[in-house]
Short mmCIF file of C-alpha atoms in Angstrom, two decimals:
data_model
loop_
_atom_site.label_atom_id
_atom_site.label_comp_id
_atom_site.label_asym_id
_atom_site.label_seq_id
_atom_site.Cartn_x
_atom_site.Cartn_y
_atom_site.Cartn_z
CA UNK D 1 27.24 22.42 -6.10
CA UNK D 2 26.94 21.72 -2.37
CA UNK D 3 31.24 21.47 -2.41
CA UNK D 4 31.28 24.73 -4.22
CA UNK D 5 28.57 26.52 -2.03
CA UNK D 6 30.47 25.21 1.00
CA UNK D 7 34.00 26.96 0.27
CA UNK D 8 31.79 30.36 -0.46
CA UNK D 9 30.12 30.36 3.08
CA UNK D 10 33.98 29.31 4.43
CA UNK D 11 35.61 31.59 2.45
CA UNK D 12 32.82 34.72 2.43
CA UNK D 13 33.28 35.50 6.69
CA UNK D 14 37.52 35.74 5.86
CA UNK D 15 36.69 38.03 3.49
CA UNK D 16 34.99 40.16 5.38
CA UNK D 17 37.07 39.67 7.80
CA UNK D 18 40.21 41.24 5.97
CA UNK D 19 37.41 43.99 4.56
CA UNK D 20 36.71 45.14 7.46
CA UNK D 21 40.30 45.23 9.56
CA UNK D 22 41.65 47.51 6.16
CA UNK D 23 38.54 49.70 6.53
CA UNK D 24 39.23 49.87 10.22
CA UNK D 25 42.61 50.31 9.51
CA UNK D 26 42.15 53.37 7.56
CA UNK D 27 39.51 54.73 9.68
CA UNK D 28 41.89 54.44 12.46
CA UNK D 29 44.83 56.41 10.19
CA UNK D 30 42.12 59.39 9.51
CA UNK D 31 41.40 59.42 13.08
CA UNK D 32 44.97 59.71 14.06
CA UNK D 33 45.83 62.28 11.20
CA UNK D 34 42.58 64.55 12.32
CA UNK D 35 44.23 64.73 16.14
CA UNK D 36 47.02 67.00 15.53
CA UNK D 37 45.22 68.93 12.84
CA UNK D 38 42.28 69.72 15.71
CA UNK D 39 44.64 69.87 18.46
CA UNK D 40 46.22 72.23 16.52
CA UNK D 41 42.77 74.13 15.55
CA UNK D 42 42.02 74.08 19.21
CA UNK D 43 45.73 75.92 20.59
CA UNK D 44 45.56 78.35 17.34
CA UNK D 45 44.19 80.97 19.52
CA UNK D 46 47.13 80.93 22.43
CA UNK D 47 49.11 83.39 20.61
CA UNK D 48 46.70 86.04 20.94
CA UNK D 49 45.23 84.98 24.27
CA UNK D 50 48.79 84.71 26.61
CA UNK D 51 49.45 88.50 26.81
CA UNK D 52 46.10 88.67 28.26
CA UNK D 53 46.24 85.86 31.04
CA UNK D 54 49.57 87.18 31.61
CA UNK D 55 48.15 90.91 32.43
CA UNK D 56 45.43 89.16 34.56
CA UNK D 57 47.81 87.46 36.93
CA UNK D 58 49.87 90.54 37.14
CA UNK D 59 46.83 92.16 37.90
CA UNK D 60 45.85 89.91 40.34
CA UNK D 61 49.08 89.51 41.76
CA UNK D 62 48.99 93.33 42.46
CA UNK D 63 45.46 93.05 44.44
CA UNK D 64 46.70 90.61 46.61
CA UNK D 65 49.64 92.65 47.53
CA UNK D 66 47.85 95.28 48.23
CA UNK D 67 45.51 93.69 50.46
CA UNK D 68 48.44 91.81 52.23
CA UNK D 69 49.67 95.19 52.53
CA UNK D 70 46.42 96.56 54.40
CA UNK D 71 46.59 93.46 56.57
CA UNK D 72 49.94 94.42 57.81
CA UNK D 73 48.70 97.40 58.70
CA UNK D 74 45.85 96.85 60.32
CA UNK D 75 47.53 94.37 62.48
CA UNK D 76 49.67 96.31 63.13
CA UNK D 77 47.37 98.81 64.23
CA UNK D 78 45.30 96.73 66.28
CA UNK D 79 48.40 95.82 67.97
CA UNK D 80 49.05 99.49 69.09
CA UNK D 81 45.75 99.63 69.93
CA UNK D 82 45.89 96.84 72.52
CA UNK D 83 49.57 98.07 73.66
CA UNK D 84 47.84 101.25 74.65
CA UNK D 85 44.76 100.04 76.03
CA UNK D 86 46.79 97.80 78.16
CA UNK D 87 48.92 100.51 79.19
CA UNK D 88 46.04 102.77 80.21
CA UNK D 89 43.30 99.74 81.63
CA UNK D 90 43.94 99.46 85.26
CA UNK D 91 45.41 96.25 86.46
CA UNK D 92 42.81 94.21 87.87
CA UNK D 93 43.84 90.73 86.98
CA UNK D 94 41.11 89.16 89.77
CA UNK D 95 38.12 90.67 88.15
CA UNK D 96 36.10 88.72 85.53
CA UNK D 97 34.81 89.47 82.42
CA UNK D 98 31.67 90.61 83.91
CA UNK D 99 33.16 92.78 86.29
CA UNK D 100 35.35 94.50 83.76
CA UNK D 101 32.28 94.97 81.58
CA UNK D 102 30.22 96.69 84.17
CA UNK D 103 33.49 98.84 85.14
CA UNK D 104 33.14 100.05 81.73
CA UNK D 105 29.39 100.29 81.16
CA UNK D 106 29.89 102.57 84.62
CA UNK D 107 32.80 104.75 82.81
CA UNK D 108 30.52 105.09 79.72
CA UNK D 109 27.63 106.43 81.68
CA UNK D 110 29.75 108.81 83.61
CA UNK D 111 30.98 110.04 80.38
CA UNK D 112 27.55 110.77 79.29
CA UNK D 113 26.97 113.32 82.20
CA UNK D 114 30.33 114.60 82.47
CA UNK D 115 33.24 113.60 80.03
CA UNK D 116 34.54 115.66 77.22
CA UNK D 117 32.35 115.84 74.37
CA UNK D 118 32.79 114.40 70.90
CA UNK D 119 29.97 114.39 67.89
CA UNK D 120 30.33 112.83 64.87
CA UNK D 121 28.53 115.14 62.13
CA UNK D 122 26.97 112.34 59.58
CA UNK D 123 25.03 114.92 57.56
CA UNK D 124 27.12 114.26 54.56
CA UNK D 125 26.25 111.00 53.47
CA UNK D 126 24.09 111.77 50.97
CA UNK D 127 26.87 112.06 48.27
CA UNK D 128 28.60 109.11 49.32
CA UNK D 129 28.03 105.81 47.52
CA UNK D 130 27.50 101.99 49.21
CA UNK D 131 30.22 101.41 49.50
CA UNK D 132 31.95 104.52 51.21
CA UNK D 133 28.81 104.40 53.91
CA UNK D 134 29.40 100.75 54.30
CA UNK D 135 33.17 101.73 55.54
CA UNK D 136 31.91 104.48 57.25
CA UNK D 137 29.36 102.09 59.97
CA UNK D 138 32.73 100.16 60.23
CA UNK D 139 34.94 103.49 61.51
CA UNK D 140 32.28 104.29 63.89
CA UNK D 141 31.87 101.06 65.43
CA UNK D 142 35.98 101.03 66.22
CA UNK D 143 35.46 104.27 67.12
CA UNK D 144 33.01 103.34 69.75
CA UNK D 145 35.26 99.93 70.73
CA UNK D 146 38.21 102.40 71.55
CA UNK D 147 35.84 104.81 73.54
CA UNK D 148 34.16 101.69 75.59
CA UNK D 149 37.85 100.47 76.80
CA UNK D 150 39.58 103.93 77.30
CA UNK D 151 40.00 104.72 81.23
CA UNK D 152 38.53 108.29 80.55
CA UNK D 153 36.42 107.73 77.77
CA UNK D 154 34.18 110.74 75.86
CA UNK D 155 30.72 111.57 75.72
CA UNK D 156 30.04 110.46 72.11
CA UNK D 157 27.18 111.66 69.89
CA UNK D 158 25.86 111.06 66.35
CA UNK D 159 24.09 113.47 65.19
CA UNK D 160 22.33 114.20 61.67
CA UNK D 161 21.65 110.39 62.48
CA UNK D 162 18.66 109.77 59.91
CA UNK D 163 16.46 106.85 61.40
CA UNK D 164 15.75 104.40 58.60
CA UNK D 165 18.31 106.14 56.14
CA UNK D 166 21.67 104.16 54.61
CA UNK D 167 23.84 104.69 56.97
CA UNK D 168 21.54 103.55 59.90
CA UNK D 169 20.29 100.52 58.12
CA UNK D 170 24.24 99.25 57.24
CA UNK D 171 25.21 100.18 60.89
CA UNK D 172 22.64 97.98 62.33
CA UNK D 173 23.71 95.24 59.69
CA UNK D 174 27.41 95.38 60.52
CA UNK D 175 27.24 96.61 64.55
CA UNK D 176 25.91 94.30 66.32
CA UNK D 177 24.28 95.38 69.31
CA UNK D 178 23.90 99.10 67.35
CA UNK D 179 21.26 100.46 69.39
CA UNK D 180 22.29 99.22 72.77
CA UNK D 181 25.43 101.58 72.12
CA UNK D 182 26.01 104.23 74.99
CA UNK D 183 26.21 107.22 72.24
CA UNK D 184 23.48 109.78 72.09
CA UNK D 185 22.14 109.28 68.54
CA UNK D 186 20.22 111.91 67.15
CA UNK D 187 18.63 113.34 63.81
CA UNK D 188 19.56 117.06 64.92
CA UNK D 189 22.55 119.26 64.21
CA UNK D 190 25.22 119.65 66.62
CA UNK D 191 24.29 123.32 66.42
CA UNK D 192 20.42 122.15 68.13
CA UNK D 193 22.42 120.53 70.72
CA UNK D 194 25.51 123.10 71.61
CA UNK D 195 25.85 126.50 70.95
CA UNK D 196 28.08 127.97 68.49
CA UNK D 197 30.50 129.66 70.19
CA UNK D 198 31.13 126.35 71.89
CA UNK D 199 32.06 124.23 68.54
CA UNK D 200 35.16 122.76 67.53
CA UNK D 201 34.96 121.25 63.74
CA UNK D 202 38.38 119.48 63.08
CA UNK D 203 39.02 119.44 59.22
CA UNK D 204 42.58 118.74 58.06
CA UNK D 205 41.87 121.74 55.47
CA UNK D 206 41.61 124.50 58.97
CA UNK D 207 44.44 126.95 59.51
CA UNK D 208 44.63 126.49 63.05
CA UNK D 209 46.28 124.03 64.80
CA UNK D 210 44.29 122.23 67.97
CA UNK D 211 46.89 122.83 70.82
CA UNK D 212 44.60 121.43 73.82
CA UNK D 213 41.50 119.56 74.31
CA UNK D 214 38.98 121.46 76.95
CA UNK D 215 35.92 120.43 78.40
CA UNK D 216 34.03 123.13 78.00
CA UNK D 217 34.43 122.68 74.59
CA UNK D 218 32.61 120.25 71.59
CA UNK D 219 34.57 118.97 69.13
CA UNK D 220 32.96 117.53 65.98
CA UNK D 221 34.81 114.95 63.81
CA UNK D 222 32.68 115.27 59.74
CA UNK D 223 31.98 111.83 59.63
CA UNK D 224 32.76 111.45 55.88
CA UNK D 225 34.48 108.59 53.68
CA UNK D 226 35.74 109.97 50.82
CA UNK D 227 37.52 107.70 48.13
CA UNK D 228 37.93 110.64 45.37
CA UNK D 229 39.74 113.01 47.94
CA UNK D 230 37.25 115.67 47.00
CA UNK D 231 39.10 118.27 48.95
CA UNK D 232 37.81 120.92 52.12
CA UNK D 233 33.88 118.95 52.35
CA UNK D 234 34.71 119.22 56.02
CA UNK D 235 35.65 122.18 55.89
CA UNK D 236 32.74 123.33 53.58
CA UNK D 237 30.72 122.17 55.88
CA UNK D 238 32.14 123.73 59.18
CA UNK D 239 31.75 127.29 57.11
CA UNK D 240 27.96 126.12 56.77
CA UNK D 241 27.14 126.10 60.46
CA UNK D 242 29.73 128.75 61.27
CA UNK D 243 31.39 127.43 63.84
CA UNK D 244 35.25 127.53 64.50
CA UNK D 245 37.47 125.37 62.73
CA UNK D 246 40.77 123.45 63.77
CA UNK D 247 43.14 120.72 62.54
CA UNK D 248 45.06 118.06 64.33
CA UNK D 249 48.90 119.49 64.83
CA UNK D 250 50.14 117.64 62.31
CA UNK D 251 52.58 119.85 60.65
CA UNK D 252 53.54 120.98 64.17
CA UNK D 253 54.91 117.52 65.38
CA UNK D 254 55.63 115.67 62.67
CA UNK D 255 57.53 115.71 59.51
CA UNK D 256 57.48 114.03 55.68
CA UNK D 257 59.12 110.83 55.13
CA UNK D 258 60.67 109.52 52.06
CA UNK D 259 59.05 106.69 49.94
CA UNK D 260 58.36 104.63 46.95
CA UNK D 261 55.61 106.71 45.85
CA UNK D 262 55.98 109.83 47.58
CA UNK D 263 53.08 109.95 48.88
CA UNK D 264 51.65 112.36 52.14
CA UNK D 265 48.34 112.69 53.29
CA UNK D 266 46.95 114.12 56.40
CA UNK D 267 43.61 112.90 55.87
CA UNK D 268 42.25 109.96 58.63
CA UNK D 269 39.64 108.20 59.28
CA UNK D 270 37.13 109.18 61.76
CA UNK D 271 38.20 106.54 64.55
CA UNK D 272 41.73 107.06 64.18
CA UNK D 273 41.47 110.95 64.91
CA UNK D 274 39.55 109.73 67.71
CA UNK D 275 42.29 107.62 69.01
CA UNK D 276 44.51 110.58 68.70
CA UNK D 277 42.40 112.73 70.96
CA UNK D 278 41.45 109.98 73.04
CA UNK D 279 45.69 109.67 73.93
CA UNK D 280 45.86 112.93 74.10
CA UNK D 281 43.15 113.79 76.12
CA UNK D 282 44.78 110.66 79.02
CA UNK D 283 48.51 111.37 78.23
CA UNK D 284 48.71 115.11 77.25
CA UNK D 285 51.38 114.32 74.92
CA UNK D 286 50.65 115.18 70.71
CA UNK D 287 54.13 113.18 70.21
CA UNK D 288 52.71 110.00 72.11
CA UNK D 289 49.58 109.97 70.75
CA UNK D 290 50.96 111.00 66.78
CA UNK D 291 53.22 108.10 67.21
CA UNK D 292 50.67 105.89 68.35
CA UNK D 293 47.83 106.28 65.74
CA UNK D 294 48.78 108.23 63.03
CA UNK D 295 49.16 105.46 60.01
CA UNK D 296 53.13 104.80 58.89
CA UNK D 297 51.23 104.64 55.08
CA UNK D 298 50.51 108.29 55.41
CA UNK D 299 53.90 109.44 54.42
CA UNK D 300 54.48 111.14 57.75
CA UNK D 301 56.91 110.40 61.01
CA UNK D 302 56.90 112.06 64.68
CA UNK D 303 59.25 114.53 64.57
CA UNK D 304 61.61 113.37 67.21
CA UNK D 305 61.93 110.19 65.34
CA UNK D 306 64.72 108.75 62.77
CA UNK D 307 62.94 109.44 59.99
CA UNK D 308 63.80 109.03 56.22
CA UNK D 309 63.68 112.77 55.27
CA UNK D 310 61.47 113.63 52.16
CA UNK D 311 62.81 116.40 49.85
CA UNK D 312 59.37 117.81 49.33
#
């Protein structure tokens, strides 16, 4: 009995042994049949889903060539912008940074009492959404960086400024120094300020054609971003107050070009109108200041250049 009972406890552990590397065995064959059916399960859906992620990279591809594109421009842009700067900046390579500060502080003042007169109407802002006033505290602080380092630089104005409102809250968030600006900022009309008879609105929508720039005149610039192109607002809003109208010459100086999307617009922002008049005003030459600061995107060339005609 104690033989027999001593081959059972030898033998019992093999068997086990060999019980359990079968089950393990066949536990380890489901296992490896279930992986391709769930892999499979989990990849079913690919079909269906690859048109999609294909649309989103096309889609995404297309953003980011369209803001490369805006970079282009805007660098280029900003390097016209220093081109002419440097070309109208007296050369004064032994003053410091200081120096050339105060210079311009000085010029800014002087402008204030005497220069030719520029306000930027802001009374339409109600009917613009975050986003368009957001862009809109952007133009006017270029605007006022291209006024600061001209060599003749305007008397600048804001007017239907509202204290506390959008447009003053985002320009103090994205300007710094905003209130230490050398612009007369007010809540009133131009029409409180200047009277009527002395008003120049400039509207891409007027009929006539600015030929000069005189001091004894105030030109206001509708300072408006529009992203629908809802057409003649400026020009609404010039017939409001009454005052005359005029548009920059454009049609006179320039011609169409041909492109991809033939596309032509004559509407700009507020600070690059400014930089026209502002060349104009120290060169008075419409080609050289056109050709300057009027955006290549816009579908239009100076006149006098080689253009690539449009047939519209």
């Amino acid at each position: 009995m104690a033989h027999g009972g001593s081959e059972a406890c030898e033998t019992w552990p093999g068997g086990v042994s060999e019980a359990m590397e079968l089950l393990h065995i066949d536990v380890e064959a489901d296992a490896v049949e279930e992986r391709p059916a769930r892999a499979a399960a989990q990849f079913s859906f690919l079909p269906a889903v690859l048109p999609l992620m294909q649309r989103n990279v096309l889609r995404k591809q297309r953003h980011w060539e369209r803001q490369l594109a805006a970079k282009k421009s805007k660098r280029k842009e900003e390097k016209q912008r220093r081109k002419v700067n440097r070309e109208q900046a007296p050369d004064h390579p032994q003053f410091t940074k200081r120096v050339l500060k105060a210079i311009a502080k000085e010029r800014l003042a002087e402008a204030q009492s005497s220069g030719l007169r520029l306000c930027v109407d802001l009374s339409m802002t109600d009917g613009m959404s975050d986003k368009e006033v957001s862009r809109l505290a952007g133009q006017l602080r270029r605007l006022y960086g291209s006024n600061k380092k001209a060599t003749r630089p305007f008397h600048l104005l804001l007017t239907d400024l509202v204290e506390g409102g959008r447009l003053y809250r985002e320009c103090l968030r994205m300007n710094e120094g905003f209130l230490n600006y050398m612009i007369d900022m007010t809540e009133e009309s131009c029409l409180d300020l200047f009277p009527p008879e002395a008003v120049v609105y400039l509207t891409p929508d007027a009929e006539e054609a600015l030929e000069t720039v005189d001091a004894d005149k105030v030109y206001v610039l509708g300072g408006l971003v529009d992203e629908s192109i809802r057409k003649t607002l400026s020009l609404s809003r010039a017939r409001e107050l009454s005052v005359h109208t005029a548009r920059l010459p454009i049609d006179e100086y320039m011609t169409k070009t041909s492109n991809d999307k033939n596309f032509h617009s004559k509407i700009l922002a507020i600070n690059q109108v400014f930089d026209i008049l502002l060349t104009f005003s120290n060169t008075g030459s419409w080609t050289e200041a056109l050709q300057a600061w009027f955006p290549p995107g816009k579908g239009y060339c100076v006149a006098l250049q080689d253009c690539p005609q449009s047939d519209t």
